[in-house]
Amino acid sequence: MDIKVVELDDKPTRVEFQLTQKDFNRLGNDLTFEQMSCQAEISRKGETFYLVGKYIVDIQATCDVCLQPVSIHLDNDFDLNLFAAEDRIEPESDSEISVREPNIDYYEGQDLHLSQYFEDQLLLDMPISIRCQEECQGICPTC
């Protein structure tokens, strides 16, 4: 889902859309889903955009311990400050990111590629270790 930057004005723009796994480039083959319901509200202030997003998705995965199928339900919100990529200043050395700082991302050209921001957020929200249950013992039946 793309939104043309020139079509956005000072009033918030709200859109609802669906994404499928085909819309994502970085989601591994071990995670599958049919449809991700998305809502976005985009506000503009000059050349900076503020994106408030919400998504709901049911992902089919495999337990990392016993390899059984697992369903993961995610229903999350996020917000991003979007700046033009050409205004990006690379730090001269490593920099520390505070959890109190606003979430920042960048856009290139004249389009906001919403599916990219929603894919990023989905990847950030996925559990590091997927388990069918907290006390899963794994494949060995005697352990």
JSON list of C-alpha atoms in Angstrom, two decimals:
[
{"chain": "A", "resi": 1, "resn": "MET", "atom": "CA", "xyz": [0.00, 0.00, 0.00]},
{"chain": "A", "resi": 2, "resn": "ASP", "atom": "CA", "xyz": [1.52, 3.27, -1.13]},
{"chain": "A", "resi": 3, "resn": "ILE", "atom": "CA", "xyz": [0.41, 6.81, -0.38]},
{"chain": "A", "resi": 4, "resn": "LYS", "atom": "CA", "xyz": [1.61, 9.74, -2.46]},
{"chain": "A", "resi": 5, "resn": "VAL", "atom": "CA", "xyz": [3.29, 12.38, -0.30]},
{"chain": "A", "resi": 6, "resn": "VAL", "atom": "CA", "xyz": [1.81, 15.20, -2.40]},
{"chain": "A", "resi": 7, "resn": "GLU", "atom": "CA", "xyz": [-1.73, 13.98, -1.60]},
{"chain": "A", "resi": 8, "resn": "LEU", "atom": "CA", "xyz": [-1.23, 14.44, 2.15]},
{"chain": "A", "resi": 9, "resn": "ASP", "atom": "CA", "xyz": [-2.07, 17.74, 3.78]},
{"chain": "A", "resi": 10, "resn": "ASP", "atom": "CA", "xyz": [-2.28, 19.03, 7.36]},
{"chain": "A", "resi": 11, "resn": "LYS", "atom": "CA", "xyz": [-5.43, 17.00, 8.10]},
{"chain": "A", "resi": 12, "resn": "PRO", "atom": "CA", "xyz": [-4.86, 13.39, 9.22]},
{"chain": "A", "resi": 13, "resn": "THR", "atom": "CA", "xyz": [-5.44, 10.79, 6.52]},
{"chain": "A", "resi": 14, "resn": "ARG", "atom": "CA", "xyz": [-6.89, 7.45, 7.62]},
{"chain": "A", "resi": 15, "resn": "VAL", "atom": "CA", "xyz": [-6.67, 4.27, 5.58]},
{"chain": "A", "resi": 16, "resn": "GLU", "atom": "CA", "xyz": [-7.57, 0.65, 6.18]},
{"chain": "A", "resi": 17, "resn": "PHE", "atom": "CA", "xyz": [-6.09, -2.10, 4.07]},
{"chain": "A", "resi": 18, "resn": "GLN", "atom": "CA", "xyz": [-5.14, -5.76, 4.01]},
{"chain": "A", "resi": 19, "resn": "LEU", "atom": "CA", "xyz": [-1.68, -7.18, 3.43]},
{"chain": "A", "resi": 20, "resn": "THR", "atom": "CA", "xyz": [-0.81, -10.73, 2.48]},
{"chain": "A", "resi": 21, "resn": "GLN", "atom": "CA", "xyz": [2.43, -12.59, 2.89]},
{"chain": "A", "resi": 22, "resn": "LYS", "atom": "CA", "xyz": [3.27, -11.78, -0.75]},
{"chain": "A", "resi": 23, "resn": "ASP", "atom": "CA", "xyz": [3.50, -8.09, 0.25]},
{"chain": "A", "resi": 24, "resn": "PHE", "atom": "CA", "xyz": [6.46, -8.84, 2.54]},
{"chain": "A", "resi": 25, "resn": "ASN", "atom": "CA", "xyz": [10.06, -9.41, 1.48]},
{"chain": "A", "resi": 26, "resn": "ARG", "atom": "CA", "xyz": [11.81, -10.33, 4.72]},
{"chain": "A", "resi": 27, "resn": "LEU", "atom": "CA", "xyz": [9.41, -12.68, 6.46]},
{"chain": "A", "resi": 28, "resn": "GLY", "atom": "CA", "xyz": [10.87, -16.18, 6.45]},
{"chain": "A", "resi": 29, "resn": "ASN", "atom": "CA", "xyz": [9.15, -19.19, 4.91]},
{"chain": "A", "resi": 30, "resn": "ASP", "atom": "CA", "xyz": [8.74, -20.74, 8.37]},
{"chain": "A", "resi": 31, "resn": "LEU", "atom": "CA", "xyz": [6.15, -18.05, 9.25]},
{"chain": "A", "resi": 32, "resn": "THR", "atom": "CA", "xyz": [2.93, -17.95, 7.26]},
{"chain": "A", "resi": 33, "resn": "PHE", "atom": "CA", "xyz": [-0.31, -16.00, 7.36]},
{"chain": "A", "resi": 34, "resn": "GLU", "atom": "CA", "xyz": [-3.19, -15.38, 5.01]},
{"chain": "A", "resi": 35, "resn": "GLN", "atom": "CA", "xyz": [-4.08, -11.78, 5.77]},
{"chain": "A", "resi": 36, "resn": "MET", "atom": "CA", "xyz": [-2.96, -8.92, 7.99]},
{"chain": "A", "resi": 37, "resn": "SER", "atom": "CA", "xyz": [-5.59, -6.28, 8.77]},
{"chain": "A", "resi": 38, "resn": "CYS", "atom": "CA", "xyz": [-4.02, -2.82, 8.93]},
{"chain": "A", "resi": 39, "resn": "GLN", "atom": "CA", "xyz": [-5.11, 0.67, 9.90]},
{"chain": "A", "resi": 40, "resn": "ALA", "atom": "CA", "xyz": [-2.97, 3.75, 9.43]},
{"chain": "A", "resi": 41, "resn": "GLU", "atom": "CA", "xyz": [-3.39, 7.41, 10.28]},
{"chain": "A", "resi": 42, "resn": "ILE", "atom": "CA", "xyz": [-0.86, 9.76, 8.70]},
{"chain": "A", "resi": 43, "resn": "SER", "atom": "CA", "xyz": [-0.39, 13.38, 9.71]},
{"chain": "A", "resi": 44, "resn": "ARG", "atom": "CA", "xyz": [1.90, 15.85, 7.98]},
{"chain": "A", "resi": 45, "resn": "LYS", "atom": "CA", "xyz": [3.98, 18.67, 9.38]},
{"chain": "A", "resi": 46, "resn": "GLY", "atom": "CA", "xyz": [6.10, 20.15, 6.62]},
{"chain": "A", "resi": 47, "resn": "GLU", "atom": "CA", "xyz": [8.15, 17.34, 5.10]},
{"chain": "A", "resi": 48, "resn": "THR", "atom": "CA", "xyz": [7.81, 15.17, 8.23]},
{"chain": "A", "resi": 49, "resn": "PHE", "atom": "CA", "xyz": [5.04, 12.61, 8.60]},
{"chain": "A", "resi": 50, "resn": "TYR", "atom": "CA", "xyz": [3.65, 10.99, 11.73]},
{"chain": "A", "resi": 51, "resn": "LEU", "atom": "CA", "xyz": [2.29, 7.47, 11.23]},
{"chain": "A", "resi": 52, "resn": "VAL", "atom": "CA", "xyz": [0.07, 5.76, 13.79]},
{"chain": "A", "resi": 53, "resn": "GLY", "atom": "CA", "xyz": [-0.48, 2.15, 12.78]},
{"chain": "A", "resi": 54, "resn": "LYS", "atom": "CA", "xyz": [-2.46, -0.81, 14.08]},
{"chain": "A", "resi": 55, "resn": "TYR", "atom": "CA", "xyz": [-2.47, -4.34, 12.78]},
{"chain": "A", "resi": 56, "resn": "ILE", "atom": "CA", "xyz": [-4.03, -7.71, 13.56]},
{"chain": "A", "resi": 57, "resn": "VAL", "atom": "CA", "xyz": [-2.64, -10.97, 12.22]},
{"chain": "A", "resi": 58, "resn": "ASP", "atom": "CA", "xyz": [-2.68, -14.70, 12.99]},
{"chain": "A", "resi": 59, "resn": "ILE", "atom": "CA", "xyz": [0.64, -16.28, 12.08]},
{"chain": "A", "resi": 60, "resn": "GLN", "atom": "CA", "xyz": [1.26, -20.00, 11.66]},
{"chain": "A", "resi": 61, "resn": "ALA", "atom": "CA", "xyz": [4.71, -21.04, 12.84]},
{"chain": "A", "resi": 62, "resn": "THR", "atom": "CA", "xyz": [6.56, -24.01, 14.28]},
{"chain": "A", "resi": 63, "resn": "CYS", "atom": "CA", "xyz": [7.55, -24.48, 17.92]},
{"chain": "A", "resi": 64, "resn": "ASP", "atom": "CA", "xyz": [11.31, -23.94, 18.21]},
{"chain": "A", "resi": 65, "resn": "VAL", "atom": "CA", "xyz": [11.56, -26.80, 20.72]},
{"chain": "A", "resi": 66, "resn": "CYS", "atom": "CA", "xyz": [9.26, -29.63, 19.58]},
{"chain": "A", "resi": 67, "resn": "LEU", "atom": "CA", "xyz": [8.55, -28.55, 15.97]},
{"chain": "A", "resi": 68, "resn": "GLN", "atom": "CA", "xyz": [4.76, -28.75, 16.42]},
{"chain": "A", "resi": 69, "resn": "PRO", "atom": "CA", "xyz": [2.55, -26.17, 14.64]},
{"chain": "A", "resi": 70, "resn": "VAL", "atom": "CA", "xyz": [1.82, -22.99, 16.63]},
{"chain": "A", "resi": 71, "resn": "SER", "atom": "CA", "xyz": [-0.58, -20.13, 16.00]},
{"chain": "A", "resi": 72, "resn": "ILE", "atom": "CA", "xyz": [0.55, -16.67, 17.11]},
{"chain": "A", "resi": 73, "resn": "HIS", "atom": "CA", "xyz": [-2.03, -13.89, 17.39]},
{"chain": "A", "resi": 74, "resn": "LEU", "atom": "CA", "xyz": [-0.64, -10.34, 17.21]},
{"chain": "A", "resi": 75, "resn": "ASP", "atom": "CA", "xyz": [-2.80, -7.26, 17.75]},
{"chain": "A", "resi": 76, "resn": "ASN", "atom": "CA", "xyz": [-0.44, -4.30, 18.06]},
{"chain": "A", "resi": 77, "resn": "ASP", "atom": "CA", "xyz": [-0.15, -0.54, 17.69]},
{"chain": "A", "resi": 78, "resn": "PHE", "atom": "CA", "xyz": [2.90, 1.51, 16.75]},
{"chain": "A", "resi": 79, "resn": "ASP", "atom": "CA", "xyz": [3.85, 5.05, 15.83]},
{"chain": "A", "resi": 80, "resn": "LEU", "atom": "CA", "xyz": [6.64, 6.43, 13.67]},
{"chain": "A", "resi": 81, "resn": "ASN", "atom": "CA", "xyz": [8.06, 9.81, 12.79]},
{"chain": "A", "resi": 82, "resn": "LEU", "atom": "CA", "xyz": [8.96, 9.63, 9.09]},
{"chain": "A", "resi": 83, "resn": "PHE", "atom": "CA", "xyz": [11.65, 11.92, 7.69]},
{"chain": "A", "resi": 84, "resn": "ALA", "atom": "CA", "xyz": [12.88, 12.31, 4.12]},
{"chain": "A", "resi": 85, "resn": "ALA", "atom": "CA", "xyz": [15.81, 9.96, 3.46]},
{"chain": "A", "resi": 86, "resn": "GLU", "atom": "CA", "xyz": [17.87, 12.77, 1.91]},
{"chain": "A", "resi": 87, "resn": "ASP", "atom": "CA", "xyz": [17.71, 14.62, 5.26]},
{"chain": "A", "resi": 88, "resn": "ARG", "atom": "CA", "xyz": [19.20, 11.64, 7.10]},
{"chain": "A", "resi": 89, "resn": "ILE", "atom": "CA", "xyz": [22.44, 12.39, 8.94]},
{"chain": "A", "resi": 90, "resn": "GLU", "atom": "CA", "xyz": [24.62, 9.38, 9.63]},
{"chain": "A", "resi": 91, "resn": "PRO", "atom": "CA", "xyz": [26.37, 9.49, 13.01]},
{"chain": "A", "resi": 92, "resn": "GLU", "atom": "CA", "xyz": [30.16, 9.58, 12.86]},
{"chain": "A", "resi": 93, "resn": "SER", "atom": "CA", "xyz": [30.40, 6.76, 15.39]},
{"chain": "A", "resi": 94, "resn": "ASP", "atom": "CA", "xyz": [28.15, 4.32, 17.21]},
{"chain": "A", "resi": 95, "resn": "SER", "atom": "CA", "xyz": [25.23, 6.04, 18.85]},
{"chain": "A", "resi": 96, "resn": "GLU", "atom": "CA", "xyz": [23.00, 4.99, 21.70]},
{"chain": "A", "resi": 97, "resn": "ILE", "atom": "CA", "xyz": [19.26, 4.77, 21.19]},
{"chain": "A", "resi": 98, "resn": "SER", "atom": "CA", "xyz": [17.01, 5.50, 24.13]},
{"chain": "A", "resi": 99, "resn": "VAL", "atom": "CA", "xyz": [13.66, 3.77, 24.58]},
{"chain": "A", "resi": 100, "resn": "ARG", "atom": "CA", "xyz": [12.26, 7.22, 25.41]},
{"chain": "A", "resi": 101, "resn": "GLU", "atom": "CA", "xyz": [13.17, 8.61, 21.99]},
{"chain": "A", "resi": 102, "resn": "PRO", "atom": "CA", "xyz": [10.42, 8.65, 19.39]},
{"chain": "A", "resi": 103, "resn": "ASN", "atom": "CA", "xyz": [10.45, 5.91, 16.79]},
{"chain": "A", "resi": 104, "resn": "ILE", "atom": "CA", "xyz": [12.09, 7.25, 13.66]},
{"chain": "A", "resi": 105, "resn": "ASP", "atom": "CA", "xyz": [12.16, 5.91, 10.12]},
{"chain": "A", "resi": 106, "resn": "TYR", "atom": "CA", "xyz": [12.69, 7.37, 6.66]},
{"chain": "A", "resi": 107, "resn": "TYR", "atom": "CA", "xyz": [10.92, 7.54, 3.33]},
{"chain": "A", "resi": 108, "resn": "GLU", "atom": "CA", "xyz": [12.36, 7.92, -0.15]},
{"chain": "A", "resi": 109, "resn": "GLY", "atom": "CA", "xyz": [10.88, 9.65, -3.13]},
{"chain": "A", "resi": 110, "resn": "GLN", "atom": "CA", "xyz": [7.27, 10.76, -3.33]},
{"chain": "A", "resi": 111, "resn": "ASP", "atom": "CA", "xyz": [5.59, 7.68, -1.83]},
{"chain": "A", "resi": 112, "resn": "LEU", "atom": "CA", "xyz": [5.13, 6.33, 1.68]},
{"chain": "A", "resi": 113, "resn": "HIS", "atom": "CA", "xyz": [5.35, 2.54, 1.34]},
{"chain": "A", "resi": 114, "resn": "LEU", "atom": "CA", "xyz": [3.09, 1.55, 4.24]},
{"chain": "A", "resi": 115, "resn": "SER", "atom": "CA", "xyz": [3.61, -2.19, 3.79]},
{"chain": "A", "resi": 116, "resn": "GLN", "atom": "CA", "xyz": [7.33, -1.67, 4.54]},
{"chain": "A", "resi": 117, "resn": "TYR", "atom": "CA", "xyz": [6.60, 0.01, 7.90]},
{"chain": "A", "resi": 118, "resn": "PHE", "atom": "CA", "xyz": [4.04, -2.65, 8.82]},
{"chain": "A", "resi": 119, "resn": "GLU", "atom": "CA", "xyz": [6.47, -5.46, 7.91]},
{"chain": "A", "resi": 120, "resn": "ASP", "atom": "CA", "xyz": [9.18, -3.82, 10.05]},
{"chain": "A", "resi": 121, "resn": "GLN", "atom": "CA", "xyz": [6.81, -3.62, 13.00]},
{"chain": "A", "resi": 122, "resn": "LEU", "atom": "CA", "xyz": [5.65, -7.22, 12.59]},
{"chain": "A", "resi": 123, "resn": "LEU", "atom": "CA", "xyz": [9.25, -8.43, 12.63]},
{"chain": "A", "resi": 124, "resn": "LEU", "atom": "CA", "xyz": [9.96, -6.36, 15.76]},
{"chain": "A", "resi": 125, "resn": "ASP", "atom": "CA", "xyz": [6.86, -7.71, 17.51]},
{"chain": "A", "resi": 126, "resn": "MET", "atom": "CA", "xyz": [7.48, -11.39, 16.79]},
{"chain": "A", "resi": 127, "resn": "PRO", "atom": "CA", "xyz": [8.65, -13.41, 19.81]},
{"chain": "A", "resi": 128, "resn": "ILE", "atom": "CA", "xyz": [12.33, -14.29, 19.77]},
{"chain": "A", "resi": 129, "resn": "SER", "atom": "CA", "xyz": [11.59, -17.88, 20.71]},
{"chain": "A", "resi": 130, "resn": "ILE", "atom": "CA", "xyz": [8.37, -19.48, 19.49]},
{"chain": "A", "resi": 131, "resn": "ARG", "atom": "CA", "xyz": [7.00, -22.17, 21.79]},
{"chain": "A", "resi": 132, "resn": "CYS", "atom": "CA", "xyz": [3.79, -24.18, 21.70]},
{"chain": "A", "resi": 133, "resn": "GLN", "atom": "CA", "xyz": [3.61, -23.90, 25.49]},
{"chain": "A", "resi": 134, "resn": "GLU", "atom": "CA", "xyz": [5.86, -22.45, 28.17]},
{"chain": "A", "resi": 135, "resn": "GLU", "atom": "CA", "xyz": [6.90, -25.85, 29.54]},
{"chain": "A", "resi": 136, "resn": "CYS", "atom": "CA", "xyz": [7.49, -27.56, 26.18]},
{"chain": "A", "resi": 137, "resn": "GLN", "atom": "CA", "xyz": [10.14, -30.27, 26.67]},
{"chain": "A", "resi": 138, "resn": "GLY", "atom": "CA", "xyz": [11.01, -30.81, 23.02]},
{"chain": "A", "resi": 139, "resn": "ILE", "atom": "CA", "xyz": [11.03, -33.76, 20.67]},
{"chain": "A", "resi": 140, "resn": "CYS", "atom": "CA", "xyz": [12.37, -36.44, 23.07]},
{"chain": "A", "resi": 141, "resn": "PRO", "atom": "CA", "xyz": [9.39, -38.25, 24.71]},
{"chain": "A", "resi": 142, "resn": "THR", "atom": "CA", "xyz": [11.37, -39.19, 27.83]},
{"chain": "A", "resi": 143, "resn": "CYS", "atom": "CA", "xyz": [12.70, -35.72, 28.73]}
]
